[in-house]
Coordinates of C-alpha atoms in Angstrom, one line a residue:
X1 CA 44.7 56.7 16.7
X2 CA 48.2 56.1 15.3
X3 CA 47.6 56.1 11.5
X4 CA 51.3 55.6 10.8
X5 CA 51.2 52.2 12.5
X6 CA 48.0 51.1 10.8
X7 CA 48.7 52.2 7.2
X8 CA 52.3 53.2 6.8
X9 CA 53.8 56.7 6.6
X10 CA 52.8 57.6 3.0
X11 CA 49.2 56.4 3.3
X12 CA 49.0 58.1 6.7
X13 CA 50.0 61.4 5.2
X14 CA 47.4 61.3 2.5
X15 CA 44.8 60.3 4.9
X16 CA 45.7 63.1 7.2
X17 CA 45.4 65.6 4.4
X18 CA 42.1 64.1 3.3
X19 CA 40.8 64.2 6.9
X20 CA 41.6 67.9 7.2
X21 CA 39.6 68.7 4.1
X22 CA 36.9 66.0 4.5
X23 CA 36.5 65.2 8.2
X24 CA 33.2 63.3 7.9
X25 CA 34.4 61.2 5.0
X26 CA 37.6 60.4 6.8
X27 CA 35.8 59.1 9.9
X28 CA 33.6 56.9 7.7
X29 CA 36.6 55.5 6.0
X30 CA 38.3 54.6 9.3
X31 CA 35.1 52.9 10.6
X32 CA 34.8 50.9 7.4
X33 CA 38.4 49.7 7.7
X34 CA 38.0 48.7 11.4
X35 CA 34.7 47.1 10.6
X36 CA 36.5 44.9 8.1
X37 CA 38.9 43.8 10.9
X38 CA 35.9 43.0 13.1
X39 CA 34.3 41.0 10.3
X40 CA 37.5 39.0 10.0
X41 CA 37.4 38.3 13.7
X42 CA 33.8 37.2 13.6
X43 CA 34.6 34.9 10.7
X44 CA 37.5 33.2 12.5
X45 CA 35.7 32.5 15.8
X46 CA 33.2 29.7 14.8
X47 CA 35.8 27.5 13.0
X48 CA 35.6 24.8 15.8
X49 CA 32.7 22.2 15.3
X50 CA 29.7 22.3 17.6
X51 CA 30.0 19.4 20.1
X52 CA 26.3 18.9 20.1
X53 CA 26.3 18.2 16.4
X54 CA 29.0 15.5 16.6
X55 CA 27.9 11.9 16.1
X56 CA 27.8 9.8 19.3
X57 CA 27.9 6.0 19.7
X58 CA 27.1 3.8 22.7
X59 CA 29.5 0.9 23.2
X60 CA 28.4 -2.0 25.5
X61 CA 30.8 -4.8 26.4
X62 CA 30.4 -7.5 29.0
X63 CA 33.2 -7.8 31.5
X64 CA 33.8 -11.1 33.3
X65 CA 33.9 -10.8 37.1
X66 CA 36.5 -12.5 39.2
X67 CA 35.4 -15.9 40.6
X68 CA 36.1 -15.1 44.2
X69 CA 34.5 -18.2 45.8
X70 CA 36.8 -20.5 43.9
X71 CA 39.8 -18.4 44.8
X72 CA 38.9 -18.5 48.4
X73 CA 38.5 -22.3 48.3
X74 CA 42.0 -22.6 46.6
X75 CA 43.5 -20.4 49.3
X76 CA 41.8 -22.5 52.0
X77 CA 43.1 -25.7 50.5
X78 CA 46.7 -24.3 50.9
X79 CA 46.1 -23.4 54.5
X80 CA 45.7 -19.7 53.9
X81 CA 43.1 -17.9 56.1
X82 CA 41.6 -14.6 55.1
X83 CA 40.8 -12.1 57.9
X84 CA 39.0 -8.8 57.6
X85 CA 39.9 -6.1 60.0
X86 CA 38.6 -2.7 61.0
X87 CA 38.8 -0.1 63.8
X88 CA 35.8 0.7 66.0
X89 CA 34.5 4.2 65.8
X90 CA 32.8 6.4 68.4
X91 CA 29.1 5.3 68.6
X92 CA 29.8 1.9 67.1
X93 CA 28.0 -1.3 68.2
X94 CA 28.6 -5.0 67.5
X95 CA 26.0 -4.8 64.7
X96 CA 27.6 -1.9 62.9
X97 CA 31.1 -3.2 63.1
X98 CA 30.2 -6.8 61.9
X99 CA 28.2 -5.2 59.1
X100 CA 31.2 -3.3 57.9
X101 CA 33.2 -6.5 58.0
X102 CA 30.7 -8.2 55.7
X103 CA 29.5 -10.6 58.5
X104 CA 25.8 -11.6 58.2
X105 CA 25.3 -14.2 60.9
X106 CA 22.2 -13.8 63.1
X107 CA 23.2 -16.5 65.6
X108 CA 26.7 -15.1 66.1
X109 CA 25.2 -11.6 66.4
X110 CA 22.8 -12.7 69.1
X111 CA 25.6 -14.2 71.1
X112 CA 27.8 -11.1 70.8
X113 CA 25.0 -8.9 71.9
X114 CA 24.4 -11.0 75.0
X115 CA 28.1 -11.5 76.0
X116 CA 29.0 -8.7 78.5
X117 CA 32.7 -8.6 77.7
X118 CA 32.1 -8.3 73.9
X119 CA 29.4 -5.8 74.3
X120 CA 31.6 -3.7 76.6
X121 CA 34.5 -3.9 74.1
X122 CA 32.3 -2.4 71.3
X123 CA 29.7 -0.1 72.6
X124 CA 30.8 3.5 72.0
X125 CA 34.5 2.7 72.3
X126 CA 36.7 3.9 69.5
X127 CA 40.1 2.6 68.2
X128 CA 39.6 -1.0 69.1
X129 CA 41.1 -3.4 66.5
X130 CA 38.5 -5.9 65.3
X131 CA 39.5 -8.9 63.2
X132 CA 36.9 -11.3 61.8
X133 CA 37.3 -14.6 59.9
X134 CA 34.2 -15.6 58.0
X135 CA 32.9 -17.8 55.1
X136 CA 32.1 -16.6 51.6
X137 CA 28.4 -16.6 52.7
X138 CA 29.1 -14.1 55.5
X139 CA 28.9 -16.5 58.4
X140 CA 31.3 -15.8 61.2
X141 CA 34.1 -18.3 62.0
X142 CA 36.1 -16.3 64.6
X143 CA 36.1 -12.8 66.0
X144 CA 39.0 -11.2 67.8
X145 CA 39.0 -7.8 69.5
X146 CA 42.2 -6.1 70.6
X147 CA 41.9 -3.5 73.3
X148 CA 44.0 -1.8 76.0
X149 CA 44.3 -3.5 79.3
X150 CA 41.8 -2.2 81.8
X151 CA 44.4 -1.1 84.3
X152 CA 46.1 2.1 83.2
X153 CA 49.4 0.9 84.6
X154 CA 49.2 -2.4 82.8
X155 CA 48.0 -0.8 79.6
X156 CA 51.5 0.6 79.1
X157 CA 52.9 -2.8 78.5
X158 CA 50.0 -5.2 77.9
X159 CA 46.8 -5.4 75.9
X160 CA 43.5 -7.4 76.1
X161 CA 42.7 -10.0 73.5
X162 CA 39.0 -11.0 73.4
X163 CA 38.3 -14.1 71.2
X164 CA 34.9 -15.3 70.2
X165 CA 34.8 -18.7 68.4
X166 CA 32.8 -22.0 68.2
X167 CA 33.4 -25.0 70.5
X168 CA 31.4 -28.1 70.3
X169 CA 28.9 -26.5 68.1
X170 CA 28.2 -23.4 70.2
X171 CA 29.7 -19.9 70.6
X172 CA 32.1 -19.2 73.4
X173 CA 34.3 -16.3 74.3
X174 CA 37.5 -15.9 76.3
X175 CA 39.6 -12.9 77.3
X176 CA 43.4 -13.0 77.5
X177 CA 46.1 -10.5 78.6
X178 CA 49.1 -10.4 76.4
X179 CA 52.3 -8.3 76.3
X180 CA 52.7 -5.6 73.7
X181 CA 55.6 -6.1 71.3
X182 CA 58.0 -3.4 70.2
X183 CA 59.6 -3.0 66.8
X184 CA 62.1 -0.4 65.7
X185 CA 60.8 2.3 63.3
X186 CA 62.5 5.1 61.5
X187 CA 61.6 8.7 60.8
X188 CA 63.0 12.1 59.8
X189 CA 61.8 15.6 59.1
X190 CA 62.7 19.2 58.5
X191 CA 61.6 22.2 60.7
X192 CA 59.4 24.7 59.0
X193 CA 57.7 26.2 62.0
X194 CA 57.6 24.2 65.2
X195 CA 59.0 20.8 66.3
X196 CA 55.6 19.3 66.8
X197 CA 54.4 20.5 63.3
X198 CA 57.5 18.8 61.8
X199 CA 57.0 15.6 63.6
X200 CA 53.3 15.6 62.6
X201 CA 54.3 16.0 59.0
X202 CA 56.8 13.1 59.4
X203 CA 53.9 11.1 60.9
X204 CA 55.8 10.5 64.2
X205 CA 53.9 9.9 67.4
X206 CA 53.6 12.8 69.9
X207 CA 55.5 10.7 72.5
X208 CA 58.5 10.6 70.1
X209 CA 58.3 14.4 69.6
X210 CA 58.2 15.0 73.3
X211 CA 61.3 12.8 73.9
X212 CA 63.2 14.6 71.1
X213 CA 62.5 17.9 73.0
X214 CA 63.6 16.3 76.2
X215 CA 66.8 14.7 74.9
X216 CA 68.2 17.9 73.3
X217 CA 66.7 20.4 75.7
X218 CA 70.0 21.2 77.4
X219 CA 71.5 22.0 74.0
X220 CA 68.6 23.7 72.2
X221 CA 66.0 26.1 73.4
X222 CA 63.1 24.8 71.2
X223 CA 61.2 28.1 71.8
X224 CA 64.0 30.5 70.8
X225 CA 66.8 28.7 69.1
X226 CA 64.9 26.5 66.6
X227 CA 65.7 27.5 63.0
X228 CA 63.8 26.9 59.8
X229 CA 65.6 24.2 57.9
X230 CA 66.8 22.4 61.0
X231 CA 66.5 18.6 60.5
X232 CA 66.2 15.5 62.7
X233 CA 66.4 11.7 62.3
X234 CA 65.1 9.3 64.8
X235 CA 64.9 5.5 65.5
X236 CA 62.2 4.6 68.0
X237 CA 60.2 1.7 69.3
X238 CA 56.6 1.3 68.1
X239 CA 54.2 -0.8 70.2
X240 CA 52.1 -3.5 68.4
X241 CA 49.5 -5.9 69.5
X242 CA 49.5 -9.2 67.6
X243 CA 51.4 -7.4 64.8
X244 CA 48.8 -4.5 64.7
X245 CA 49.9 -1.0 65.5
X246 CA 48.4 0.2 68.8
X247 CA 45.7 2.7 67.9
X248 CA 44.1 3.4 71.3
X249 CA 47.2 5.2 72.6
X250 CA 50.2 7.0 71.4
X251 CA 52.1 4.1 69.9
X252 CA 55.5 5.7 70.1
X253 CA 57.8 3.9 72.6
X254 CA 61.3 4.8 73.7
X255 CA 63.5 6.7 71.3
X256 CA 66.5 4.4 70.6
X257 CA 68.6 7.0 68.7
X258 CA 68.3 10.5 67.4
X259 CA 70.2 13.1 65.5
X260 CA 69.2 16.8 65.5
X261 CA 70.9 19.4 63.3
X262 CA 70.3 22.9 64.7
X263 CA 71.9 26.0 63.0
X264 CA 74.2 23.7 61.1
X265 CA 75.5 21.8 64.2
X266 CA 74.7 18.1 64.5
X267 CA 74.0 16.5 67.9
X268 CA 73.4 12.8 68.5
X269 CA 71.8 10.7 71.2
X270 CA 72.0 6.9 71.6
X271 CA 70.1 5.0 74.2
X272 CA 72.3 2.6 76.2
X273 CA 71.1 0.3 78.9
X274 CA 74.6 -0.2 80.5
X275 CA 74.8 3.2 82.0
X276 CA 76.1 4.0 85.4
X277 CA 74.2 2.6 88.4
X278 CA 72.6 0.1 86.1
X279 CA 70.2 2.6 84.5
X280 CA 69.7 3.4 80.8
X281 CA 70.6 6.8 79.5
X282 CA 71.4 8.7 76.3
X283 CA 75.0 9.2 75.1
X284 CA 76.5 10.8 72.1
X285 CA 78.4 8.8 69.5
X286 CA 81.7 9.2 71.5
X287 CA 80.2 7.7 74.7
X288 CA 79.7 11.1 76.4
X289 CA 76.5 11.1 78.5
X290 CA 73.7 13.5 77.4
X291 CA 72.1 13.2 80.8
X292 CA 73.1 15.9 83.3
X293 CA 72.6 16.2 87.0
X294 CA 69.7 18.7 86.3
X295 CA 66.9 18.6 83.7
X296 CA 66.4 21.7 81.6
X297 CA 62.8 22.1 82.7
X298 CA 60.5 20.9 85.5
X299 CA 57.8 20.3 82.9
X300 CA 58.0 17.9 80.0
X301 CA 57.5 20.5 77.2
X302 CA 56.1 23.9 77.9
X303 CA 56.2 27.6 77.1
X304 CA 58.4 29.9 79.1
X305 CA 56.1 32.9 79.8
X306 CA 58.5 34.9 81.9
X307 CA 62.3 34.5 82.1
X308 CA 65.0 35.2 84.6
X309 CA 65.1 39.0 84.2
X310 CA 63.5 42.4 85.1
X311 CA 59.8 42.5 84.4
X312 CA 56.6 44.3 85.3
X313 CA 55.1 42.4 88.3
X314 CA 51.6 41.3 87.2
X315 CA 50.1 42.0 90.7
X316 CA 52.3 44.8 92.2
X317 CA 52.4 46.6 88.8
X318 CA 56.0 47.8 89.1
X319 CA 59.3 46.8 87.7
X320 CA 61.2 44.3 89.8
X321 CA 63.6 41.4 89.3
X322 CA 62.1 38.1 88.4
X323 CA 64.2 35.6 90.3
X324 CA 63.0 32.5 88.5
X325 CA 61.3 31.2 85.4
X326 CA 57.6 31.0 84.8
X327 CA 56.2 28.1 82.7
X328 CA 52.7 28.6 81.2
X329 CA 50.8 25.3 81.4
X330 CA 47.2 24.1 82.1
X331 CA 46.3 23.4 85.7
X332 CA 47.0 19.9 86.7
X333 CA 50.1 19.5 84.4
X334 CA 52.6 17.2 86.2
X335 CA 55.6 18.9 87.8
X336 CA 58.8 16.9 88.3
X337 CA 62.0 17.2 90.2
X338 CA 64.9 18.4 88.0
X339 CA 67.5 16.5 90.0
X340 CA 68.0 14.0 92.8
X341 CA 67.6 15.5 96.3
X342 CA 65.6 15.7 99.6
X343 CA 62.4 17.6 100.1
X344 CA 63.2 20.5 102.4
X345 CA 59.8 22.1 102.4
X346 CA 56.4 21.0 101.2
X347 CA 53.5 23.2 102.1
X348 CA 52.1 26.8 102.0
X349 CA 54.4 29.8 101.9
X350 CA 53.2 33.4 101.5
X351 CA 52.9 34.5 97.9
X352 CA 54.3 31.2 96.6
X353 CA 51.1 29.4 97.6
X354 CA 51.6 25.6 97.6
X355 CA 55.3 25.3 97.3
X356 CA 58.0 22.6 97.3
X357 CA 61.7 23.2 98.1
X358 CA 64.2 20.4 97.2
X359 CA 67.8 20.4 98.5
X360 CA 70.4 19.1 96.1
X361 CA 74.2 18.5 96.5
X362 CA 76.7 21.3 96.6
X363 CA 74.3 23.7 98.5
X364 CA 71.8 23.9 95.6
X365 CA 68.0 24.3 96.0
X366 CA 65.1 24.2 93.6
X367 CA 61.7 25.9 94.3
X368 CA 58.4 25.0 92.7
X369 CA 55.6 27.5 93.4
X370 CA 51.8 28.0 92.9
X371 CA 51.1 24.2 92.8
X372 CA 47.5 23.0 92.7
X373 CA 48.6 19.9 94.6
X374 CA 51.7 18.6 96.4
X375 CA 52.7 14.9 95.9
X376 CA 55.7 14.7 98.2
X377 CA 56.4 15.3 101.9
X378 CA 59.1 17.0 103.9
X379 CA 62.2 14.9 104.4
X380 CA 61.4 12.6 101.4
X381 CA 64.2 11.6 99.0
X382 CA 63.3 12.2 95.4
X383 CA 64.9 11.3 92.1
X384 CA 65.4 13.2 88.9
X385 CA 62.2 13.2 86.8
X386 CA 60.0 12.1 89.8
X387 CA 56.6 13.8 90.0
X388 CA 56.3 16.2 93.0
X389 CA 53.1 18.0 92.3
X390 CA 50.9 19.7 89.6
X391 CA 50.6 23.1 88.1
X392 CA 48.1 25.5 89.7
X393 CA 47.4 29.1 90.5
X394 CA 47.7 29.2 94.3
X395 CA 49.3 32.2 96.1
X396 CA 50.0 35.4 94.2
X397 CA 49.2 34.1 90.7
X398 CA 47.0 35.6 88.0
X399 CA 46.5 32.3 86.2
X400 CA 47.8 28.7 86.2
X401 CA 51.5 28.4 85.8
X402 CA 54.6 27.1 87.5
X403 CA 57.1 29.5 89.1
X404 CA 60.5 27.7 89.2
X405 CA 63.7 28.9 91.0
X406 CA 67.2 27.7 91.3
X407 CA 69.4 28.8 94.2
X408 CA 73.1 28.2 94.8
X409 CA 74.2 29.0 98.4
X410 CA 70.9 31.0 98.8
X411 CA 71.6 33.1 95.7
X412 CA 69.2 33.0 92.8
X413 CA 70.6 31.7 89.5
X414 CA 69.2 31.4 86.0
X415 CA 67.7 27.9 85.9
X416 CA 68.2 27.5 82.2
X417 CA 72.0 28.3 82.4
X418 CA 72.4 26.0 85.4
X419 CA 70.9 23.0 83.5
X420 CA 73.2 23.5 80.6
X421 CA 76.3 23.8 82.8
X422 CA 75.5 21.0 85.2
X423 CA 77.7 17.9 85.5
X424 CA 77.1 15.1 83.0
X425 CA 76.7 11.5 84.1
X426 CA 79.8 9.5 83.3
X427 CA 79.6 6.2 81.4
X428 CA 81.2 3.3 83.3
X429 CA 84.6 2.6 81.5
X430 CA 83.9 -1.1 81.5
X431 CA 80.8 -0.5 79.4
X432 CA 82.5 1.6 76.7
X433 CA 83.3 -1.3 74.4
X434 CA 79.7 -2.6 74.5
X435 CA 78.5 0.9 73.9
X436 CA 80.8 1.2 70.8
X437 CA 79.1 -1.8 69.3
X438 CA 75.6 -0.4 70.0
X439 CA 76.6 3.0 68.5
X440 CA 78.0 1.5 65.3
X441 CA 74.8 -0.5 64.7
X442 CA 72.5 2.3 65.5
X443 CA 74.4 4.8 63.3
X444 CA 73.4 2.6 60.3
X445 CA 69.7 3.0 61.2
X446 CA 70.1 6.8 61.6
X447 CA 71.6 7.0 58.2
X448 CA 68.7 5.1 56.8
X449 CA 66.2 7.3 58.7
X450 CA 67.8 10.4 57.2
X451 CA 67.5 9.0 53.7
X452 CA 63.8 8.1 53.9
X453 CA 62.6 11.7 54.4
X454 CA 60.1 11.1 57.1
X455 CA 58.5 7.9 55.8
X456 CA 58.1 5.3 58.6
X457 CA 59.5 1.9 58.1
X458 CA 60.1 -1.3 60.1
X459 CA 63.8 -2.1 60.8
X460 CA 64.8 -5.5 62.1

């Protein structure tokens, strides 16, 4: 114990002298002093009042409720109709959805249960938009169900509108096919881990994220060159049905414009319908085409599991040159042609299993191996991005993946380098003035997208 700090130098010296001659008495004195400090501590602790002993008082006050019926009548007098809407959930029925919407109408419910189309739209089907117009007493006036068109091909552009209403005092229903509408929306984000994590954080549809990866694939390797802090801004089409966002499918339509800043370098892409050969394509702000004669990858967005380099062969178990690129992907994943050409071979070939060879211009050939299925035939002309088969594990393969090769004059080349160095598609000079107007207008939207920090917004 440091007596100098407790009592000062002089008192400490006298206490030390006293302790040497009277050890027991000194110990008692110190305990008494410390006990005094303890007593002070105990005395300070209970200064706050005991909450249990505080007086309490119950205050009761009547609060007037809003007169909703009169407000509804006033709105109706001015021609305003109130609709309630909800999304169907897995396991829902007509009963459960109408109950959530506040509809208590036995007659309407009986009709809905018996109508085959209405029953089919509800039973166990999630993400249907249901809109109901009813009276203040819970009686149904009109019911509308928005659902995807039954044909998968038609569902990309159209939706089904199922309407249940009264006619001549009895319930009737009708089903209509209507076209989906598209409106421009904005978004932006910052890369912290992966592209898809960033687009999820920015609340962008997966279809938009996939298109971003496709658009900038020849400039950025999203597996190896993506940097923390990279940013992107995008203007894209969102599909709507009667003004409601489409919930039953990925609602992201075509990307109209995008900017990606990778490692401090900004790259832009603007969709323009007046491209060469009458097809739309992406161009940079100066009118230079972003589309090249070869795609960066035969799969939309996948992981390169083995590159163009020396490697340990998974079956032969010895080092040898890997003369292509392997893409890890689930069996059945669509495989596409990376460029225009003619199918030179479509069938079985030794260790390649199911394989497709496509002959392109300037003595260039692409090879797609280990396919689970082949969707083209020998001699068929194919276009860039056309489906030619699906990922599999046929031939010498330890698991489902695509082995992809690029040959020039019969010599194997690195496919990733070929894609980056391939010829760009040139914009028709006659369309450059029209493109300049489009680029100027879309640049304003990109600037707004960058400023909103990932919040989606409509843009007329």
